[in-house]
GROMACS .gro file of C-alpha atoms in nm:
model
  342
    1MET     CA    1  -2.509  -1.639   4.924
    2PHE     CA    2  -2.315  -1.310   4.889
    3GLU     CA    3  -2.018  -1.492   4.732
    4LYS     CA    4  -2.247  -1.655   4.474
    5ILE     CA    5  -2.390  -1.317   4.376
    6LEU     CA    6  -2.039  -1.181   4.326
    7GLU     CA    7  -1.951  -1.478   4.106
    8LYS     CA    8  -2.243  -1.397   3.873
    9LYS     CA    9  -2.165  -1.025   3.847
   10PRO     CA   10  -2.073  -0.942   3.482
   11VAL     CA   11  -1.716  -0.837   3.415
   12ILE     CA   12  -1.690  -0.480   3.288
   13GLU     CA   13  -1.394  -0.429   3.057
   14LYS     CA   14  -1.159  -0.149   3.149
   15TYR     CA   15  -1.101  -0.066   2.782
   16GLN     CA   16  -1.382  -0.062   2.527
   17ILE     CA   17  -1.404   0.021   2.158
   18ASN     CA   18  -1.704   0.048   1.929
   19LYS     CA   19  -1.701  -0.145   1.601
   20SER     CA   20  -1.931  -0.085   1.305
   21PHE     CA   21  -1.939  -0.027   0.929
   22LEU     CA   22  -1.988   0.293   0.736
   23LYS     CA   23  -2.346   0.385   0.658
   24GLY     CA   24  -2.465   0.201   0.351
   25ASN     CA   25  -2.155  -0.020   0.345
   26ASN     CA   26  -2.141  -0.367   0.499
   27LYS     CA   27  -1.791  -0.449   0.380
   28ILE     CA   28  -1.445  -0.296   0.428
   29PRO     CA   29  -1.334  -0.096   0.609
   30LEU     CA   30  -1.435  -0.198   0.959
   31VAL     CA   31  -1.483   0.122   1.162
   32ILE     CA   32  -1.345   0.151   1.516
   33GLN     CA   33  -1.447   0.450   1.726
   34PRO     CA   34  -1.380   0.553   2.085
   35SER     CA   35  -1.638   0.463   2.350
   36THR     CA   36  -1.580   0.787   2.540
   37ASN     CA   37  -1.471   1.142   2.461
   38ASN     CA   38  -1.144   1.103   2.652
   39GLU     CA   39  -0.895   1.113   2.365
   40TYR     CA   40  -0.585   1.018   2.566
   41PHE     CA   41  -0.757   0.727   2.735
   42GLU     CA   42  -0.898   0.594   2.413
   43VAL     CA   43  -0.572   0.604   2.215
   44SER     CA   44  -0.381   0.439   2.499
   45CYS     CA   45  -0.645   0.167   2.521
   46LEU     CA   46  -0.575   0.062   2.162
   47LYS     CA   47  -0.250  -0.097   2.275
   48GLU     CA   48  -0.449  -0.299   2.530
   49LYS     CA   49  -0.681  -0.406   2.248
   50LYS     CA   50  -0.397  -0.481   2.006
   51GLU     CA   51  -0.463  -0.854   1.971
   52GLU     CA   52  -0.833  -0.806   1.904
   53ILE     CA   53  -0.769  -0.527   1.655
   54ILE     CA   54  -0.505  -0.726   1.466
   55GLN     CA   55  -0.743  -1.021   1.439
   56ASN     CA   56  -1.003  -0.789   1.290
   57LEU     CA   57  -0.742  -0.648   1.051
   58LEU     CA   58  -0.662  -1.001   0.929
   59LEU     CA   59  -1.033  -1.068   0.880
   60TYR     CA   60  -1.129  -0.745   0.701
   61GLY     CA   61  -0.794  -0.619   0.568
   62ALA     CA   62  -0.878  -0.256   0.652
   63ILE     CA   63  -0.982  -0.065   0.964
   64LEU     CA   64  -1.087   0.300   0.977
   65PHE     CA   65  -1.022   0.462   1.316
   66ARG     CA   66  -1.252   0.760   1.347
   67GLY     CA   67  -1.287   1.001   1.637
   68TYR     CA   68  -0.934   0.971   1.777
   69ASN     CA   69  -0.828   1.315   1.647
   70ILE     CA   70  -0.488   1.210   1.512
   71ASP     CA   71  -0.385   1.543   1.362
   72SER     CA   72  -0.005   1.562   1.400
   73THR     CA   73   0.300   1.355   1.310
   74GLU     CA   74   0.367   1.290   1.679
   75LYS     CA   75   0.015   1.159   1.734
   76LEU     CA   76   0.035   0.943   1.421
   77ARG     CA   77   0.368   0.800   1.532
   78ASN     CA   78   0.232   0.713   1.878
   79PHE     CA   79  -0.087   0.574   1.727
   80SER     CA   80   0.103   0.346   1.488
   81LEU     CA   81   0.334   0.228   1.766
   82CYS     CA   82   0.031   0.084   1.946
   83PHE     CA   83   0.055  -0.202   1.695
   84VAL     CA   84   0.425  -0.240   1.605
   85ASP     CA   85   0.752  -0.197   1.790
   86GLU     CA   86   0.903   0.042   1.536
   87LEU     CA   87   0.821   0.236   1.221
   88LEU     CA   88   0.998   0.158   0.895
   89PRO     CA   89   1.177   0.379   0.644
   90TYR     CA   90   1.034   0.393   0.293
   91VAL     CA   91   1.273   0.191   0.072
   92GLU     CA   92   1.295   0.149  -0.310
   93LYS     CA   93   1.093   0.465  -0.366
   94ARG     CA   94   0.915   0.478  -0.701
   95SER     CA   95   0.702   0.788  -0.647
   96PRO     CA   96   0.771   1.130  -0.495
   97ARG     CA   97   0.667   1.201  -0.139
   98THR     CA   98   0.773   1.436   0.141
   99THR     CA   99   0.937   1.320   0.463
  100LEU     CA  100   0.735   1.491   0.737
  101GLU     CA  101   0.965   1.360   1.010
  102LYS     CA  102   1.168   1.043   1.056
  103ASN     CA  103   0.967   0.750   0.913
  104VAL     CA  104   0.654   0.964   0.871
  105TYR     CA  105   0.579   1.056   0.510
  106SER     CA  106   0.324   1.231   0.297
  107SER     CA  107   0.119   1.017   0.061
  108THR     CA  108   0.235   1.010  -0.301
  109ILE     CA  109   0.279   1.352  -0.456
  110HIS     CA  110   0.093   1.329  -0.787
  111PRO     CA  111  -0.102   1.586  -0.992
  112ALA     CA  112  -0.431   1.655  -0.818
  113ASP     CA  113  -0.636   1.613  -1.136
  114GLN     CA  114  -0.509   1.259  -1.198
  115TYR     CA  115  -0.613   0.922  -1.058
  116ILE     CA  116  -0.361   0.689  -0.890
  117HIS     CA  117  -0.434   0.324  -0.969
  118PHE     CA  118  -0.480   0.054  -0.708
  119HIS     CA  119  -0.158  -0.088  -0.572
  120ASN     CA  120   0.001  -0.241  -0.262
  121THR     CA  121   0.296  -0.049  -0.125
  122THR     CA  122   0.631  -0.177  -0.266
  123SER     CA  123   0.471  -0.502  -0.385
  124PHE     CA  124   0.721  -0.485  -0.675
  125SER     CA  125   1.007  -0.541  -0.430
  126HIS     CA  126   1.164  -0.840  -0.255
  127GLN     CA  127   1.022  -0.714   0.077
  128TRP     CA  128   0.742  -0.488   0.193
  129PRO     CA  129   0.566  -0.353   0.503
  130MET     CA  130   0.277  -0.566   0.623
  131LYS     CA  131   0.101  -0.275   0.790
  132ILE     CA  132   0.029   0.078   0.667
  133TRP     CA  133  -0.137   0.372   0.837
  134PHE     CA  134  -0.283   0.662   0.637
  135CYS     CA  135  -0.382   0.965   0.843
  136CYS     CA  136  -0.591   1.259   0.727
  137PHE     CA  137  -0.434   1.582   0.848
  138HIS     CA  138  -0.627   1.792   0.596
  139PRO     CA  139  -0.906   1.656   0.372
  140ALA     CA  140  -0.944   1.794   0.021
  141GLU     CA  141  -1.224   2.038  -0.061
  142GLU     CA  142  -1.359   1.791  -0.316
  143GLN     CA  143  -1.290   1.415  -0.340
  144GLY     CA  144  -0.930   1.317  -0.272
  145TYR     CA  145  -1.057   0.981  -0.149
  146THR     CA  146  -0.838   0.677  -0.083
  147PRO     CA  147  -1.042   0.388  -0.229
  148ILE     CA  148  -0.951   0.039  -0.107
  149SER     CA  149  -1.003  -0.304  -0.264
  150ASP     CA  150  -0.986  -0.660  -0.129
  151CYS     CA  151  -0.693  -0.841  -0.298
  152ARG     CA  152  -0.836  -1.184  -0.212
  153GLN     CA  153  -1.149  -1.104  -0.410
  154VAL     CA  154  -0.954  -0.941  -0.694
  155LEU     CA  155  -0.761  -1.265  -0.748
  156LEU     CA  156  -1.081  -1.470  -0.752
  157SER     CA  157  -1.237  -1.234  -1.006
  158LEU     CA  158  -0.960  -1.265  -1.265
  159SER     CA  159  -1.012  -1.489  -1.566
  160ASN     CA  160  -0.850  -1.829  -1.551
  161ALA     CA  161  -0.624  -1.750  -1.848
  162THR     CA  162  -0.491  -1.426  -1.700
  163ARG     CA  163  -0.435  -1.575  -1.356
  164LYS     CA  164  -0.251  -1.880  -1.490
  165LYS     CA  165  -0.011  -1.677  -1.705
  166PHE     CA  166   0.080  -1.452  -1.412
  167GLU     CA  167   0.113  -1.762  -1.191
  168LYS     CA  168   0.360  -1.909  -1.438
  169TYR     CA  169   0.574  -1.606  -1.519
  170GLY     CA  170   0.519  -1.334  -1.260
  171VAL     CA  171   0.587  -0.969  -1.350
  172MET     CA  172   0.892  -0.791  -1.490
  173TYR     CA  173   0.925  -0.427  -1.383
  174VAL     CA  174   1.146  -0.199  -1.591
  175LYS     CA  175   1.246   0.140  -1.453
  176ASN     CA  176   1.451   0.406  -1.631
  177PHE     CA  177   1.595   0.672  -1.404
  178GLN     CA  178   1.663   0.968  -1.633
  179LYS     CA  179   1.755   1.329  -1.583
  180ASP     CA  180   1.455   1.550  -1.508
  181VAL     CA  181   1.207   1.260  -1.543
  182GLY     CA  182   1.051   1.130  -1.224
  183LEU     CA  183   1.257   1.034  -0.922
  184SER     CA  184   1.633   1.017  -0.958
  185TRP     CA  185   1.812   0.695  -0.871
  186GLU     CA  186   1.983   0.889  -0.592
  187HIS     CA  187   1.644   0.960  -0.436
  188SER     CA  188   1.505   0.614  -0.497
  189PHE     CA  189   1.801   0.426  -0.351
  190ASP     CA  190   1.880   0.698  -0.094
  191THR     CA  191   2.247   0.724  -0.194
  192THR     CA  192   2.472   0.909  -0.439
  193ASN     CA  193   2.719   0.620  -0.448
  194LYS     CA  194   2.688   0.401  -0.759
  195SER     CA  195   2.873   0.115  -0.590
  196GLU     CA  196   2.608   0.106  -0.318
  197VAL     CA  197   2.334   0.094  -0.580
  198GLU     CA  198   2.509  -0.192  -0.759
  199ALA     CA  199   2.554  -0.384  -0.435
  200TYR     CA  200   2.187  -0.339  -0.347
  201CYS     CA  201   2.077  -0.457  -0.692
  202LYS     CA  202   2.301  -0.765  -0.683
  203GLN     CA  203   2.181  -0.855  -0.336
  204HIS     CA  204   1.814  -0.828  -0.432
  205ASP     CA  205   1.815  -0.984  -0.778
  206ILE     CA  206   1.775  -0.662  -0.975
  207GLU     CA  207   1.939  -0.629  -1.317
  208PHE     CA  208   2.096  -0.287  -1.369
  209GLU     CA  209   2.257  -0.092  -1.651
  210TRP     CA  210   2.417   0.250  -1.624
  211LEU     CA  211   2.306   0.480  -1.904
  212PRO     CA  212   2.449   0.799  -2.054
  213ASP     CA  213   2.398   1.127  -1.867
  214ASN     CA  214   2.403   0.954  -1.527
  215GLY     CA  215   2.098   0.743  -1.608
  216LEU     CA  216   2.013   0.398  -1.473
  217ARG     CA  217   1.791   0.118  -1.603
  218THR     CA  218   1.672  -0.158  -1.368
  219LYS     CA  219   1.480  -0.477  -1.437
  220GLN     CA  220   1.338  -0.708  -1.175
  221VAL     CA  221   1.118  -1.014  -1.207
  222ARG     CA  222   0.886  -1.058  -0.911
  223HIS     CA  223   0.577  -1.246  -0.800
  224ALA     CA  224   0.223  -1.172  -0.916
  225ILE     CA  225   0.035  -1.377  -0.657
  226ALA     CA  226   0.123  -1.429  -0.291
  227ARG     CA  227   0.016  -1.635   0.008
  228HIS     CA  228  -0.044  -1.425   0.317
  229PRO     CA  229   0.201  -1.548   0.585
  230THR     CA  230  -0.055  -1.538   0.866
  231THR     CA  231  -0.396  -1.612   0.715
  232GLY     CA  232  -0.278  -1.838   0.432
  233ASP     CA  233  -0.504  -1.650   0.188
  234MET     CA  234  -0.390  -1.623  -0.172
  235VAL     CA  235  -0.391  -1.263  -0.292
  236TRP     CA  236  -0.334  -1.062  -0.609
  237PHE     CA  237  -0.016  -0.880  -0.507
  238ASN     CA  238   0.180  -0.688  -0.770
  239GLN     CA  239   0.193  -0.361  -0.960
  240ALA     CA  240   0.174  -0.495  -1.315
  241HIS     CA  241  -0.102  -0.256  -1.424
  242HIS     CA  242   0.022   0.031  -1.206
  243PHE     CA  243   0.363   0.032  -1.379
  244HIS     CA  244   0.223  -0.026  -1.728
  245VAL     CA  245   0.226   0.267  -1.970
  246LEU     CA  246  -0.124   0.182  -2.094
  247SER     CA  247  -0.271   0.231  -1.746
  248LEU     CA  248  -0.215   0.605  -1.781
  249GLU     CA  249  -0.466   0.844  -1.933
  250LYS     CA  250  -0.472   0.789  -2.308
  251SER     CA  251  -0.325   1.129  -2.391
  252VAL     CA  252  -0.038   1.073  -2.145
  253SER     CA  253   0.044   0.721  -2.263
  254GLU     CA  254   0.034   0.830  -2.628
  255ALA     CA  255   0.269   1.119  -2.554
  256LEU     CA  256   0.512   0.891  -2.372
  257LEU     CA  257   0.510   0.632  -2.650
  258LYS     CA  258   0.584   0.906  -2.906
  259SER     CA  259   0.867   1.050  -2.696
  260TYR     CA  260   1.043   0.726  -2.592
  261ARG     CA  261   1.134   0.392  -2.734
  262GLU     CA  262   0.951   0.125  -2.534
  263GLU     CA  263   1.269   0.013  -2.356
  264ASP     CA  264   1.338   0.374  -2.251
  265LEU     CA  265   0.997   0.450  -2.097
  266PRO     CA  266   1.026   0.594  -1.744
  267ARG     CA  267   0.861   0.276  -1.620
  268HIS     CA  268   0.680  -0.019  -1.774
  269SER     CA  269   0.583  -0.378  -1.698
  270TYR     CA  270   0.581  -0.713  -1.877
  271PHE     CA  271   0.514  -1.074  -1.794
  272GLY     CA  272   0.818  -1.220  -1.623
  273ASN     CA  273   0.930  -1.393  -1.944
  274GLY     CA  274   0.925  -1.062  -2.133
  275ASP     CA  275   0.591  -1.112  -2.308
  276PRO     CA  276   0.384  -0.793  -2.340
  277ILE     CA  277   0.088  -0.732  -2.113
  278THR     CA  278  -0.195  -0.628  -2.344
  279GLN     CA  279  -0.449  -0.349  -2.308
  280GLU     CA  280  -0.719  -0.615  -2.259
  281ILE     CA  281  -0.537  -0.759  -1.958
  282ILE     CA  282  -0.477  -0.413  -1.810
  283ASP     CA  283  -0.850  -0.339  -1.847
  284GLU     CA  284  -0.941  -0.673  -1.689
  285ILE     CA  285  -0.722  -0.610  -1.385
  286THR     CA  286  -0.858  -0.258  -1.346
  287ASP     CA  287  -1.216  -0.387  -1.366
  288CYS     CA  288  -1.151  -0.654  -1.102
  289TYR     CA  289  -1.020  -0.392  -0.857
  290ALA     CA  290  -1.325  -0.176  -0.929
  291GLN     CA  291  -1.565  -0.464  -0.861
  292HIS     CA  292  -1.442  -0.482  -0.501
  293GLU     CA  293  -1.375  -0.114  -0.444
  294SER     CA  294  -1.486   0.066  -0.129
  295ILE     CA  295  -1.479   0.448  -0.104
  296PHE     CA  296  -1.540   0.681   0.188
  297PRO     CA  297  -1.483   1.055   0.243
  298TRP     CA  298  -1.194   1.146   0.472
  299GLU     CA  299  -1.257   1.333   0.797
  300LYS     CA  300  -0.978   1.525   0.969
  301GLY     CA  301  -0.806   1.302   1.226
  302ASP     CA  302  -0.908   0.973   1.058
  303VAL     CA  303  -0.655   0.688   1.047
  304LEU     CA  304  -0.692   0.408   0.791
  305MET     CA  305  -0.494   0.098   0.889
  306LEU     CA  306  -0.435  -0.155   0.611
  307ASP     CA  307  -0.293  -0.502   0.591
  308ASN     CA  308  -0.074  -0.426   0.289
  309MET     CA  309  -0.112  -0.775   0.140
  310LEU     CA  310  -0.486  -0.812   0.187
  311THR     CA  311  -0.593  -0.466   0.074
  312ALA     CA  312  -0.484  -0.241  -0.212
  313HIS     CA  313  -0.534   0.136  -0.216
  314SER     CA  314  -0.564   0.412  -0.476
  315ARG     CA  315  -0.641   0.785  -0.490
  316THR     CA  316  -0.907   0.983  -0.670
  317PRO     CA  317  -0.848   1.328  -0.820
  318TYR     CA  318  -0.924   1.622  -0.592
  319LYS     CA  319  -0.954   1.997  -0.555
  320GLY     CA  320  -0.808   2.215  -0.281
  321ASP     CA  321  -0.530   2.144  -0.035
  322ARG     CA  322  -0.494   1.787   0.088
  323LEU     CA  323  -0.249   1.626   0.329
  324ILE     CA  324  -0.256   1.254   0.403
  325ALA     CA  325   0.035   1.125   0.613
  326LEU     CA  326   0.174   0.773   0.602
  327THR     CA  327   0.360   0.535   0.833
  328LEU     CA  328   0.480   0.180   0.768
  329GLY     CA  329   0.542  -0.117   0.996
  330GLU     CA  330   0.639  -0.485   1.016
  331MET     CA  331   0.870  -0.567   0.725
  332TYR     CA  332   0.818  -0.904   0.558
  333GLU     CA  333   1.052  -1.082   0.317
  334PRO     CA  334   0.936  -1.416   0.170
  335LYS     CA  335   1.200  -1.678   0.111
  336ASN     CA  336   1.083  -1.864  -0.198
  337ARG     CA  337   0.923  -1.782  -0.531
  338VAL     CA  338   0.803  -2.046  -0.779
  339GLY     CA  339   0.721  -1.888  -1.113
  340GLY     CA  340   0.491  -1.598  -1.030
  341ILE     CA  341   0.383  -1.721  -0.686
  342ILE     CA  342   0.538  -1.669  -0.344
   0.00000   0.00000   0.00000
């Protein structure tokens, strides 16, 4: 009799986490919070829960960890390493950011009064990190949110005509590295050696042209739509609108177009065959991201974990000091591209 009672006794898990959604929001991100106030215990238990958490990440695309008090680069590093074996360096940089320590970076440094459009990190490249962690060390006084949007739903929301043209041709990204304008090619490619830049470009199917005054122009045709390697979901995965001059505030885009010939713009995008991407298409893409946008206010110590292919992110303007740190993990490089699809 005693043995039978023991057999029926419920199993109490050693490690527990609480899962929910933000108040008033029944979609992304999923929120994971500690079940006790023991910070060390709860962070260490995440590694024990890795498989369950990753499955939830694949389902929702975004998880907000709240209540773990991740407020230093060391804590963020250890937190991220609960889910991957190593952190990745940031390669093919296209926006300024500060290295806080090895493989721990600040989020994009961009004027506080300006919006950063939705994008997936380095989706313009031949490879990208599958996992990203954003950590709030210091929330802004006002706004400074990091909106997220489901790339599966964005793709489904696009018009048939727009989707088919991107499927056929993909996206061409043009970048002009010029003196005193944006990042230098030395910073972007992390070298001062032109031969190393040329070798990298040849290896990764990037056209390049050296310009006067130590300038460099690159062109690369990449995918627009991708199949997630684990879930099989098709996703909108590119930076066509993010690179496009018409995505900027009207006064900024007009000033750039007056100052530069189109081919000399700091950066711009086209269909992969060179056809222009119109204002109407840029507006359509922007609207589709907005339809599936989810916004929440940062709290100090929050960590937002994203599947970089399933979920895009952006940034709202803000006031006051703000510091969001960033780590990357699990590099992925697809092998085949047909037209605009990988």
